[in-house]
Amino acid sequence: MPELPEVETIRRQLREKIVGKKLDGPPAGEAGKKIVDVRRRAKILIIDFSDGSSLIFHLKLTGQLIFNGESSKHTRHIFKFDDGSRLVFNDIRKFGWWKYVKSSKDIEKTFGPEALEVDLKTFKEVLKKSPNAKIKPLLMDQKVIAGIGNIYSDEILFTAKVQPVRSIKTLKPEEIGAIWSNIGRILKLAIKNRGTSERDYIDALGKKGDYLKYLKVYRKEGQKCPRCSGVIKRIKIGGRSAHFCPKCQR
DNA sequence: AGGATGACCAGGACGC
DNA sequence: TGCGTCCTGGTCATCC
């Protein structure tokens, strides 16, 4: 499921492939528009045109954007470019969406600071606004920090040795520091490995990401903790599953 | 008011 | 084979 590292991987690959090209449509109304940039905000992918308008995508759980991909029964849309190349949007569960907007400004400002750009001071400030909230749901709240989802929130909290149910006000400064530094470290390592192909995710070139082998706790319920003698536990927090080691995460 | 909970979307996986 | 249940992220409604 595409979180920041997966969307960022697609962004970088697509940028190389489509900047400078013109959209041939569909949608026909947008035909002829020249692509000037491919950006990302939170988990949203943004294709900018020279007139200031944009195509924006949210891949949700199972969306795929594949450059020159083949169409399948899960293909929702195919964007064609003036040189004959194309971009295939697949989505098995149809949770994802795309739309054409005159301006992407309104969408972009609905999110909190980017997870890879937030400094420690700002991170502490945004956490402090919700002293009673649990750390995991807060890390996944896009209005608080943008880009982190279920996989990486579990991995970040494991590496920081903090249990997902801890409320903000109980966190020591060094624990907040550990969470913050691991946000950067883990997301960057995941980007380097072109994301996690746990289920349906593939990158814009149709290849799987390699971060799966680095996962320590996500979807590893009942397995031995890679750090101590504990056993990975799965609990529900806010309707989502959280994986952690009850022994070495405090 | 803010935090918690549940519904919703769709389809695949899995147990029986 | 088929049926029920679970699972998934983000959003929204509702409740306390």
XYZ file of C-alpha atoms (C1' of nucleotides) in Angstrom:
282
model
C 0.000 0.000 0.000
C 1.511 3.216 -1.163
C 2.743 5.488 1.613
C 5.341 8.243 1.274
C 8.255 6.039 0.052
C 6.133 4.289 -2.558
C 4.562 7.483 -3.929
C 7.975 9.182 -3.864
C 9.467 6.284 -5.846
C 6.739 6.588 -8.465
C 7.217 10.371 -8.533
C 10.947 10.160 -9.218
C 10.526 7.553 -11.929
C 7.639 9.322 -13.618
C 9.430 12.637 -13.504
C 12.238 11.175 -15.628
C 9.748 9.765 -18.091
C 7.044 12.362 -18.656
C 8.293 15.893 -17.951
C 8.288 17.818 -21.218
C 5.664 15.623 -22.836
C 2.195 16.783 -23.796
C -0.967 15.062 -22.711
C -2.971 13.681 -25.623
C -5.921 12.827 -23.429
C -8.203 11.437 -22.344
C -9.537 13.562 -20.761
C -9.845 15.287 -24.119
C -10.399 18.692 -22.521
C -6.921 18.589 -21.102
C -5.247 17.472 -24.320
C -2.211 19.440 -25.412
C -1.174 20.498 -21.945
C 2.559 20.320 -21.368
C 3.906 18.531 -18.282
C 6.394 20.668 -16.374
C 6.828 18.754 -13.109
C 5.834 15.691 -11.100
C 5.522 16.363 -7.385
C 4.320 14.700 -4.217
C 2.457 16.062 -1.202
C 1.750 13.542 1.573
C 0.648 10.445 -0.390
C -0.749 12.498 -3.270
C 1.022 12.462 -6.618
C 0.768 15.705 -8.590
C 1.454 16.109 -12.311
C 1.809 19.812 -13.085
C 1.041 21.410 -16.426
C 2.544 24.600 -17.826
C -0.723 26.522 -17.377
C -0.739 25.914 -13.592
C -3.319 23.144 -13.654
C -2.589 19.635 -12.406
C -3.607 16.022 -12.460
C -3.660 14.642 -8.934
C -3.732 11.021 -7.833
C -4.337 9.144 -4.601
C -3.449 5.454 -4.871
C -5.008 4.459 -1.519
C -4.441 0.719 -0.941
C -4.085 -0.855 -4.338
C -3.536 1.878 -6.896
C -0.734 1.569 -9.431
C 0.690 4.065 -11.904
C 2.754 2.325 -14.545
C 4.608 4.066 -17.322
C 3.974 2.264 -20.619
C 2.181 -0.483 -18.687
C -0.179 -3.019 -20.179
C -3.874 -2.648 -19.543
C -5.618 -5.229 -17.375
C -9.052 -5.830 -15.901
C -8.041 -3.506 -13.066
C -7.112 -0.625 -15.367
C -9.181 2.462 -14.534
C -7.662 4.938 -16.916
C -4.912 5.304 -19.514
C -3.282 8.690 -20.074
C -1.636 9.067 -23.456
C 1.211 11.392 -24.362
C 2.164 13.099 -27.599
C 5.118 10.797 -28.265
C 2.966 7.654 -28.105
C 3.942 6.692 -24.561
C 1.296 6.241 -21.899
C 0.545 6.086 -18.204
C -1.688 3.280 -16.935
C -3.677 3.779 -13.745
C -4.697 0.435 -12.204
C -6.666 0.000 -9.005
C -7.827 -3.419 -7.821
C -10.090 -2.222 -5.026
C -11.123 1.096 -6.551
C -10.370 3.091 -3.400
C -7.963 5.304 -5.278
C -8.886 8.324 -7.318
C -7.527 10.878 -9.733
C -8.825 14.226 -10.866
C -7.930 17.209 -12.954
C -7.742 20.496 -11.039
C -7.178 24.100 -12.117
C -4.945 24.502 -9.075
C -3.535 22.005 -6.575
C -3.069 24.647 -3.868
C -6.207 23.832 -1.859
C -5.401 20.142 -1.737
C -1.809 20.673 -0.738
C -2.585 22.835 2.257
C -4.899 20.275 3.888
C -1.843 18.362 5.088
C 0.580 18.833 7.945
C 4.330 19.214 7.434
C 6.009 16.638 5.213
C 7.431 13.739 7.209
C 10.807 14.095 5.482
C 10.992 17.850 5.893
C 9.781 18.428 9.444
C 12.514 19.463 11.887
C 12.602 18.229 15.469
C 11.336 21.515 16.895
C 8.293 21.579 14.627
C 7.699 17.880 15.234
C 7.560 18.473 18.970
C 5.186 21.394 18.453
C 2.692 19.494 16.330
C 2.710 16.572 18.770
C 2.138 18.859 21.706
C -1.196 19.971 20.256
C -2.638 16.534 21.091
C -1.216 15.526 24.482
C -3.838 12.819 25.015
C -3.652 11.229 21.586
C -1.863 7.940 21.031
C 1.372 8.166 19.106
C 0.575 5.712 16.318
C -2.728 7.228 15.142
C -1.119 10.650 15.393
C 1.827 9.624 13.199
C -0.700 8.399 10.640
C -2.829 11.551 10.804
C -2.026 13.370 7.569
C -3.073 16.710 9.045
C -0.394 16.284 11.730
C 2.476 14.738 9.729
C 2.107 14.006 6.041
C 3.131 10.747 4.410
C 3.222 8.044 7.086
C 0.771 5.121 6.996
C 0.337 1.828 8.772
C 3.477 0.012 7.633
C 5.995 2.735 8.399
C 4.353 3.913 11.625
C 4.809 0.390 13.017
C 8.403 0.218 11.793
C 9.288 3.693 13.073
C 7.873 3.018 16.544
C 9.608 -0.350 16.748
C 12.975 1.171 15.920
C 12.350 4.012 18.353
C 11.399 1.430 21.043
C 8.069 3.121 21.756
C 4.771 1.255 22.063
C 2.073 2.454 19.620
C -0.508 3.029 22.388
C 1.629 5.518 24.304
C -0.024 8.911 24.591
C 1.995 11.987 23.647
C 2.126 13.405 27.165
C 3.841 10.243 28.489
C 6.675 10.426 25.942
C 10.081 11.512 27.199
C 11.981 14.068 25.102
C 14.508 11.416 24.089
C 11.687 9.151 22.924
C 10.226 11.913 20.769
C 13.711 12.503 19.421
C 14.088 8.802 18.613
C 10.742 8.739 16.813
C 11.647 11.832 14.818
C 15.077 10.583 13.759
C 13.665 7.207 12.757
C 10.982 8.829 10.629
C 13.787 10.254 8.517
C 16.006 7.208 8.626
C 13.343 4.620 7.790
C 11.532 6.616 5.114
C 14.821 7.379 3.370
C 15.914 3.741 3.490
C 12.514 2.720 2.134
C 12.812 5.206 -0.753
C 16.282 3.875 -1.499
C 14.716 0.422 -1.768
C 11.841 1.717 -3.916
C 9.216 0.994 -1.268
C 7.522 -2.058 0.205
C 5.710 -4.542 -2.039
C 3.703 -6.212 0.666
C 0.652 -6.801 -1.517
C -0.195 -4.999 -4.726
C 2.330 -2.198 -4.855
C 4.638 -1.943 -7.847
C 6.594 1.103 -8.956
C 6.098 3.196 -12.098
C 8.328 0.794 -14.032
C 6.225 -2.185 -12.974
C 8.781 -3.547 -10.501
C 8.355 -4.546 -6.881
C 9.952 -2.521 -4.088
C 12.677 -4.144 -1.998
C 11.891 -2.803 1.484
C 9.840 -5.886 2.435
C 13.028 -7.611 3.604
C 13.703 -4.787 6.069
C 10.326 -4.998 7.822
C 10.755 -5.795 11.520
C 7.195 -5.953 12.894
C 4.581 -5.090 10.290
C 2.436 -8.199 9.638
C 4.786 -10.304 11.774
C 2.374 -11.188 14.552
C 3.498 -14.254 16.495
C 7.058 -14.105 15.147
C 10.126 -13.603 17.280
C 11.216 -10.039 17.858
C 14.344 -9.291 15.792
C 15.802 -7.321 18.725
C 14.978 -9.312 21.872
C 13.352 -12.548 22.989
C 9.839 -11.105 22.770
C 7.044 -12.122 20.415
C 5.465 -9.622 18.026
C 1.940 -8.742 19.035
C -0.901 -7.294 16.993
C -3.539 -5.070 18.535
C -6.229 -2.742 17.223
C -5.806 0.978 17.668
C -8.472 3.197 16.182
C -9.699 0.373 13.988
C -6.256 -0.242 12.489
C -3.861 -3.030 13.320
C -0.679 -2.125 15.151
C 2.293 -4.493 15.371
C 4.907 -4.201 18.077
C 7.136 -6.051 20.533
C 5.628 -5.746 24.029
C 9.004 -6.563 25.589
C 11.487 -4.102 24.090
C 9.077 -1.334 23.078
C 8.124 0.699 26.099
C -13.334 20.339 21.929
C -10.733 16.533 21.084
C -10.351 11.757 21.123
C -12.638 7.331 20.099
C -15.431 4.539 17.370
C -17.719 2.810 13.398
C -19.342 2.987 8.611
C -18.006 3.115 4.068
C -15.729 2.049 -0.246
C -14.279 -3.082 -3.263
C -12.372 -7.124 -3.820
C -9.074 -10.615 -2.520
C -7.712 -14.126 0.935
C -8.996 -17.551 3.752
C -11.605 -20.919 6.626
C -15.146 -24.103 6.512
C -18.429 -24.273 -5.483
C -19.885 -20.716 -2.315
C -20.662 -18.237 1.722
C -19.261 -15.447 5.660
C -15.603 -12.931 7.731
C -11.612 -10.270 7.861
C -8.563 -6.887 6.124
C -6.900 -2.513 4.177
C -6.321 3.827 4.314
C -8.502 7.789 4.381
C -12.638 10.291 5.175
C -16.649 11.363 7.366
C -20.369 11.118 10.838
C -21.476 10.492 15.436
C -20.882 10.157 20.328
C -19.225 11.418 24.790
